[in-house]
Each structure stands twice: as C-alpha cells, then as structure tokens.
mmCIF file of C-alpha atoms and ligand atoms in Angstrom:
data_model
loop_
_atom_site.group_PDB
_atom_site.id
_atom_site.type_symbol
_atom_site.label_atom_id
_atom_site.label_comp_id
_atom_site.label_asym_id
_atom_site.label_seq_id
_atom_site.Cartn_x
_atom_site.Cartn_y
_atom_site.Cartn_z
ATOM 1 C CA UNK A 1 0.188 0.043 0.081
ATOM 2 C CA UNK A 2 1.243 3.597 -0.849
ATOM 3 C CA UNK A 3 1.105 6.084 1.933
ATOM 4 C CA UNK A 4 -2.192 7.870 0.293
ATOM 5 C CA UNK A 5 -3.537 4.371 0.530
ATOM 6 C CA UNK A 6 -2.514 3.883 4.217
ATOM 7 C CA UNK A 7 -4.065 6.724 4.530
ATOM 8 C CA UNK A 8 -7.300 6.604 2.916
ATOM 9 C CA UNK A 9 -7.682 3.374 4.352
ATOM 10 C CA UNK A 10 -8.113 5.153 8.166
ATOM 11 C CA UNK A 11 -10.023 7.324 7.282
ATOM 12 C CA UNK A 12 -12.723 4.548 5.794
ATOM 13 C CA UNK A 13 -12.562 2.879 8.957
ATOM 14 C CA UNK A 14 -13.355 6.150 10.677
ATOM 15 C CA UNK A 15 -16.192 6.682 8.400
ATOM 16 C CA UNK A 16 -17.047 2.878 8.806
ATOM 17 C CA UNK A 17 -17.278 3.252 12.808
ATOM 18 C CA UNK A 18 -18.981 6.859 12.833
ATOM 19 C CA UNK A 19 -21.961 5.842 10.748
ATOM 20 C CA UNK A 20 -23.846 3.963 12.868
ATOM 21 C CA UNK A 21 -22.937 5.793 16.111
ATOM 22 C CA UNK A 22 -24.666 8.521 13.727
ATOM 23 C CA UNK A 23 -20.976 10.830 14.167
ATOM 24 C CA UNK A 24 -19.760 12.924 11.396
ATOM 25 C CA UNK A 25 -16.418 11.102 10.094
ATOM 26 C CA UNK A 26 -15.092 14.929 10.031
ATOM 27 C CA UNK A 27 -15.459 15.423 14.031
ATOM 28 C CA UNK A 28 -12.795 12.675 14.257
ATOM 29 C CA UNK A 29 -9.180 13.977 13.820
ATOM 30 C CA UNK A 30 -7.043 11.514 12.865
ATOM 31 C CA UNK A 31 -3.285 11.858 14.388
ATOM 32 C CA UNK A 32 -0.658 10.384 12.622
ATOM 33 C CA UNK A 33 1.253 9.381 15.168
ATOM 34 C CA UNK A 34 5.411 9.666 13.077
ATOM 35 C CA UNK A 35 7.219 9.244 16.243
ATOM 36 C CA UNK A 36 10.768 6.930 15.532
ATOM 37 C CA UNK A 37 10.081 7.425 11.953
ATOM 38 C CA UNK A 38 12.193 9.457 9.549
ATOM 39 C CA UNK A 39 11.191 12.642 7.391
ATOM 40 C CA UNK A 40 11.122 11.060 4.581
ATOM 41 C CA UNK A 41 8.670 8.372 5.600
ATOM 42 C CA UNK A 42 6.213 11.218 7.165
ATOM 43 C CA UNK A 43 6.312 13.512 3.456
ATOM 44 C CA UNK A 44 4.197 11.218 1.737
ATOM 45 C CA UNK A 45 1.621 12.126 3.846
ATOM 46 C CA UNK A 46 2.088 15.597 4.147
ATOM 47 C CA UNK A 47 2.196 15.276 0.444
ATOM 48 C CA UNK A 48 -1.312 13.937 0.667
ATOM 49 C CA UNK A 49 -2.665 16.746 2.549
ATOM 50 C CA UNK A 50 -2.501 15.067 6.306
ATOM 51 C CA UNK A 51 -2.274 17.719 8.682
ATOM 52 C CA UNK A 52 -1.898 16.077 12.264
ATOM 53 C CA UNK A 53 0.565 14.748 13.637
ATOM 54 C CA UNK A 54 2.133 13.159 17.202
ATOM 55 C CA UNK A 55 5.481 12.508 18.358
ATOM 56 C CA UNK A 56 6.126 10.994 21.876
ATOM 57 C CA UNK A 57 9.511 12.977 22.477
ATOM 58 C CA UNK A 58 10.331 16.775 22.360
ATOM 59 C CA UNK A 59 13.495 16.468 21.301
ATOM 60 C CA UNK A 60 12.568 14.202 18.433
ATOM 61 C CA UNK A 61 10.173 16.544 17.539
ATOM 62 C CA UNK A 62 12.359 19.467 17.181
ATOM 63 C CA UNK A 63 14.638 17.667 15.571
ATOM 64 C CA UNK A 64 12.179 17.241 13.136
ATOM 65 C CA UNK A 65 9.412 19.229 12.724
ATOM 66 C CA UNK A 66 10.706 23.199 11.870
ATOM 67 C CA UNK A 67 12.013 21.812 8.474
ATOM 68 C CA UNK A 68 8.650 20.195 7.817
ATOM 69 C CA UNK A 69 7.186 22.882 8.762
ATOM 70 C CA UNK A 70 9.221 25.590 6.079
ATOM 71 C CA UNK A 71 8.710 22.819 3.849
ATOM 72 C CA UNK A 72 4.809 22.077 4.141
ATOM 73 C CA UNK A 73 3.883 24.925 5.875
ATOM 74 C CA UNK A 74 1.409 25.206 9.009
ATOM 75 C CA UNK A 75 0.478 21.427 10.497
ATOM 76 C CA UNK A 76 -0.712 20.555 13.918
ATOM 77 C CA UNK A 77 1.585 18.797 16.350
ATOM 78 C CA UNK A 78 0.508 17.161 19.116
ATOM 79 C CA UNK A 79 2.848 16.132 21.792
ATOM 80 C CA UNK A 80 1.447 12.510 22.657
ATOM 81 C CA UNK A 81 4.362 10.928 24.853
ATOM 82 C CA UNK A 82 5.275 11.364 28.816
ATOM 83 C CA UNK A 83 5.980 15.420 29.421
ATOM 84 C CA UNK A 84 8.806 15.921 32.232
ATOM 85 C CA UNK A 85 8.122 19.668 33.428
ATOM 86 C CA UNK A 86 11.643 20.958 32.518
ATOM 87 C CA UNK A 87 10.627 20.363 29.145
ATOM 88 C CA UNK A 88 7.289 21.936 29.205
ATOM 89 C CA UNK A 89 8.325 25.134 27.410
ATOM 90 C CA UNK A 90 9.739 23.490 24.414
ATOM 91 C CA UNK A 91 6.530 22.107 24.251
ATOM 92 C CA UNK A 92 4.889 24.920 24.392
ATOM 93 C CA UNK A 93 6.546 26.297 22.137
ATOM 94 C CA UNK A 94 6.434 23.468 19.564
ATOM 95 C CA UNK A 95 3.015 21.814 19.923
ATOM 96 C CA UNK A 96 -0.243 22.606 19.408
ATOM 97 C CA UNK A 97 -1.905 19.810 21.982
ATOM 98 C CA UNK A 98 -0.509 18.284 23.974
ATOM 99 C CA UNK A 99 -2.079 14.712 25.231
ATOM 100 C CA UNK A 100 -0.136 13.901 27.989
ATOM 101 C CA UNK A 101 -1.236 15.824 31.275
ATOM 102 C CA UNK A 102 -0.949 14.154 34.202
ATOM 103 C CA UNK A 103 0.149 15.520 37.701
ATOM 104 C CA UNK A 104 -0.239 18.614 38.888
ATOM 105 C CA UNK A 105 3.565 19.526 38.986
ATOM 106 C CA UNK A 106 3.596 19.546 35.466
ATOM 107 C CA UNK A 107 0.317 21.895 35.079
ATOM 108 C CA UNK A 108 1.941 24.624 36.860
ATOM 109 C CA UNK A 109 5.207 23.914 34.471
ATOM 110 C CA UNK A 110 2.763 24.480 31.423
ATOM 111 C CA UNK A 111 0.982 27.512 32.896
ATOM 112 C CA UNK A 112 4.533 29.187 33.548
ATOM 113 C CA UNK A 113 5.338 28.238 30.144
ATOM 114 C CA UNK A 114 2.109 28.955 28.524
ATOM 115 C CA UNK A 115 1.553 32.461 29.753
ATOM 116 C CA UNK A 116 5.814 33.751 28.978
ATOM 117 C CA UNK A 117 5.379 32.413 25.545
ATOM 118 C CA UNK A 118 1.486 33.769 25.252
ATOM 119 C CA UNK A 119 1.082 30.835 23.539
ATOM 120 C CA UNK A 120 -1.746 28.002 24.216
ATOM 121 C CA UNK A 121 -1.946 24.482 23.328
ATOM 122 C CA UNK A 122 -4.920 22.421 24.047
ATOM 123 C CA UNK A 123 -4.518 19.973 26.507
ATOM 124 C CA UNK A 124 -5.615 16.956 27.368
ATOM 125 C CA UNK A 125 -5.416 15.286 30.446
ATOM 126 C CA UNK A 126 -4.294 11.459 30.740
ATOM 127 C CA UNK A 127 -6.109 9.409 32.742
ATOM 128 C CA UNK A 128 -4.979 5.574 33.756
ATOM 129 C CA UNK A 129 -8.153 4.516 32.764
ATOM 130 C CA UNK A 130 -6.373 0.797 33.710
ATOM 131 C CA UNK A 131 -5.514 1.565 36.847
ATOM 132 C CA UNK A 132 -1.825 -0.234 36.109
ATOM 133 C CA UNK A 133 0.805 0.483 38.279
ATOM 134 C CA UNK A 134 3.305 1.046 34.983
ATOM 135 C CA UNK A 135 1.029 3.237 32.885
ATOM 136 C CA UNK A 136 0.903 7.043 32.520
ATOM 137 C CA UNK A 137 -1.593 9.319 33.443
ATOM 138 C CA UNK A 138 -3.411 10.009 36.243
ATOM 139 C CA UNK A 139 -5.665 7.632 38.602
ATOM 140 C CA UNK A 140 -9.568 8.148 38.112
ATOM 141 C CA UNK A 141 -9.892 9.116 41.403
ATOM 142 C CA UNK A 142 -7.238 12.256 41.220
ATOM 143 C CA UNK A 143 -8.727 13.617 38.419
ATOM 144 C CA UNK A 144 -11.241 15.937 39.269
ATOM 145 C CA UNK A 145 -8.488 17.800 41.493
ATOM 146 C CA UNK A 146 -6.711 17.748 38.382
ATOM 147 C CA UNK A 147 -9.183 18.912 36.250
ATOM 148 C CA UNK A 148 -9.868 21.850 38.793
ATOM 149 C CA UNK A 149 -5.595 23.200 38.473
ATOM 150 C CA UNK A 150 -5.846 23.490 35.220
ATOM 151 C CA UNK A 151 -9.168 25.399 34.337
ATOM 152 C CA UNK A 152 -7.905 27.437 37.714
ATOM 153 C CA UNK A 153 -4.894 27.882 35.271
ATOM 154 C CA UNK A 154 -6.357 28.973 32.574
ATOM 155 C CA UNK A 155 -4.389 25.821 30.493
ATOM 156 C CA UNK A 156 -7.137 25.384 27.396
ATOM 157 C CA UNK A 157 -8.687 21.692 28.595
ATOM 158 C CA UNK A 158 -9.628 19.890 25.189
ATOM 159 C CA UNK A 159 -10.389 16.257 26.744
ATOM 160 C CA UNK A 160 -9.175 13.025 28.275
ATOM 161 C CA UNK A 161 -6.604 11.080 26.936
ATOM 162 C CA UNK A 162 -6.252 7.432 27.871
ATOM 163 C CA UNK A 163 -3.857 4.497 26.579
ATOM 164 C CA UNK A 164 -6.411 1.176 28.035
ATOM 165 C CA UNK A 165 -4.098 -1.801 29.125
ATOM 166 C CA UNK A 166 -3.102 -4.325 26.217
ATOM 167 C CA UNK A 167 -3.909 -7.330 24.841
ATOM 168 C CA UNK A 168 -7.729 -7.049 26.416
ATOM 169 C CA UNK A 169 -10.773 -5.372 24.646
ATOM 170 C CA UNK A 170 -10.498 -1.548 24.989
ATOM 171 C CA UNK A 171 -14.383 -0.950 24.522
ATOM 172 C CA UNK A 172 -15.199 -0.941 28.341
ATOM 173 C CA UNK A 173 -12.039 1.266 28.943
ATOM 174 C CA UNK A 174 -13.283 3.687 25.872
ATOM 175 C CA UNK A 175 -16.864 4.024 27.473
ATOM 176 C CA UNK A 176 -15.296 4.042 30.685
ATOM 177 C CA UNK A 177 -13.601 7.641 29.986
ATOM 178 C CA UNK A 178 -16.065 8.704 27.452
ATOM 179 C CA UNK A 179 -18.603 8.385 30.562
ATOM 180 C CA UNK A 180 -16.006 9.806 33.140
ATOM 181 C CA UNK A 181 -15.723 13.077 30.515
ATOM 182 C CA UNK A 182 -19.211 13.769 30.422
ATOM 183 C CA UNK A 183 -19.175 13.818 34.216
ATOM 184 C CA UNK A 184 -16.397 16.038 34.310
ATOM 185 C CA UNK A 185 -18.276 18.658 31.399
ATOM 186 C CA UNK A 186 -15.143 17.710 29.117
ATOM 187 C CA UNK A 187 -15.328 17.759 25.351
ATOM 188 C CA UNK A 188 -12.596 15.956 23.581
ATOM 189 C CA UNK A 189 -11.698 12.016 24.224
ATOM 190 C CA UNK A 190 -7.970 11.459 22.310
ATOM 191 C CA UNK A 191 -8.361 7.079 22.408
ATOM 192 C CA UNK A 192 -8.135 5.092 19.608
ATOM 193 C CA UNK A 193 -5.256 3.675 18.287
ATOM 194 C CA UNK A 194 -4.088 1.567 15.138
ATOM 195 C CA UNK A 195 -6.014 -1.981 16.149
ATOM 196 C CA UNK A 196 -8.609 -0.396 17.812
ATOM 197 C CA UNK A 197 -10.206 2.792 15.565
ATOM 198 C CA UNK A 198 -13.555 1.555 15.148
ATOM 199 C CA UNK A 199 -14.257 0.652 18.977
ATOM 200 C CA UNK A 200 -13.406 4.417 19.928
ATOM 201 C CA UNK A 201 -14.606 6.214 17.202
ATOM 202 C CA UNK A 202 -17.498 4.085 17.885
ATOM 203 C CA UNK A 203 -17.132 5.251 21.620
ATOM 204 C CA UNK A 204 -17.004 9.253 21.203
ATOM 205 C CA UNK A 205 -13.144 9.721 19.783
ATOM 206 C CA UNK A 206 -12.813 12.865 18.861
ATOM 207 C CA UNK A 207 -8.485 12.202 18.202
ATOM 208 C CA UNK A 208 -7.761 8.996 17.305
ATOM 209 C CA UNK A 209 -3.678 8.460 17.732
ATOM 210 C CA UNK A 210 -2.545 5.899 14.688
ATOM 211 C CA UNK A 211 1.368 5.390 13.814
ATOM 212 C CA UNK A 212 1.399 1.727 12.659
ATOM 213 C CA UNK A 213 -1.424 1.370 10.510
ATOM 214 C CA UNK A 214 -0.225 4.758 8.171
ATOM 215 C CA UNK A 215 3.706 4.563 8.872
ATOM 216 C CA UNK A 216 4.326 0.171 9.441
ATOM 217 C CA UNK A 217 6.069 -1.264 12.182
ATOM 218 C CA UNK A 218 8.489 0.411 14.411
ATOM 219 C CA UNK A 219 12.122 -0.553 14.757
HETATM 220 C C1 PLP B 1 2.407 5.180 19.924
HETATM 221 C C2 PLP B 1 1.020 5.525 20.263
HETATM 222 C C3 PLP B 1 0.211 5.409 19.837
HETATM 223 C C4 PLP B 1 0.782 4.807 17.903
HETATM 224 O O1 PLP B 1 0.321 3.347 18.668
HETATM 225 P P1 PLP B 1 -0.162 2.392 16.956
HETATM 226 O O2 PLP B 1 -0.019 1.418 17.959
HETATM 227 O O3 PLP B 1 1.331 2.220 16.534
HETATM 228 O O4 PLP B 1 -1.166 2.831 15.969
HETATM 229 C C5 PLP B 1 -0.975 5.964 20.072
HETATM 230 N N1 PLP B 1 -0.974 6.624 21.664
HETATM 231 C C6 PLP B 1 0.601 6.898 21.796
HETATM 232 C C7 PLP B 1 0.876 7.723 23.235
HETATM 233 C C8 PLP B 1 1.241 6.410 21.949
HETATM 234 O O5 PLP B 1 2.445 6.543 22.254
#
C-alpha cells in the first residue's frame, strides 16, 4: 500500500465506525503518530494533505518538525508521550496539543510556560484508565482535582486521553473514559490507536492516534 492508500484506509475505517454511531467522521481528527519514523516517511503524508501529526518526545519533534513546517506550511503537532516539567517550555513553543498532562507539577510548569510564551496549546488530561501501576496518566480518583487545577491555571483543557491496557478488549475502557468526560464537562476524547480505531470512534473519540497502520511497524 502507498502512504495515500494507508491514509484512505484509516479514513474509511473512521467513516464506517462513525455511521452506525450517528457521528460525523469530520468530528474525528486523525493524528498520525510519526514517532521513530524519519522525515522521508512523513513527507508523503504531508504531500497528500494530511496536517495532524503526533510525536512522543520533544527532542525528536524539535529535530524533525521545524524543517517540515518550512517545507509544507502549517502543521498541527500533537505531543503524546510523557512530558517532563523541565521540557514544558520547549513543548509549548513547538506543539499545538499536549495529550499527556497527568500531574499537578506539570500543570504548574505548563501554565508558567504558556504565560511566558503567550501561546496556549490544547491540553488533554491523560487518565490511567486501567489503573495499571506502570502506566502514565492520573488515577481516576485524582482527575477532578487535576481538572480543577488545570482550569484554575487557565490551561485550555480540550479533553481526556487514555491508553487502555494491552491485549484486552478496549471498548469498556473507552466507554469509561467517555463517561468520565461527560461527568466532568469535558468535550474531547483522545483514544484509539491502530488496532482499535472502530471501537474508539463508535464510543466517541474526537482524536485517534494512529502510528503503525500508517507508517508500518516501528524499529
Ligand atoms: C505510539 C503511540 C500511539 C500509536 O500506536 P500504534 O499502535 O502504532 O497506532 C498512540 N498513542 C500513543 C500514546 C503512543 O505512544
């Protein structure tokens, strides 16, 4: 498959899941997760007109994206990986959305960085939806306090994000995140990856994060 075919195949999967859920496929943003892939692999998607991309490391994003933006113009860059507070200013300068806001100290660092830069990337609060000890994201019980802190700090809270436990049916976790978002008055839902686009879209995802189905396996 060419990169164009892969892009079209994901859009077809989004559309086929949106229809029975009575959702408009245009309400689902496909974030192409280009982490580990070189600019040569990214260029064909940009040439095909795709404009939302995600990286999981600030340093890698800094190495790849300024030149690609020069070449192709405006691109919406999403940060999906764990973010250290000492990288907050660099992230705020570079990306348009941060999907991994998961603790109070990071909210404080992001608020300071946004005030200093006069730039406010959209923020998704990452929830450890499967309550897994090794996983990023805040505990479900801690979400109300974090949301209150983010709102008080005038972070633009766009939604919630999750990565469900591996190798189990993800739908119950997507449904739980959607319920928590509804109960919290949050609109965006960043959920769903290459293997579970359909379940995520049918349960309300507004942002799906697809890497390997677009770029092939990572090294
Ligand atoms: C790598 C990554 C993805 C993409 O995963 P694929 O299975 O390759 O589609 C999505 N979300 C996050 C947070 C990631 O780190």
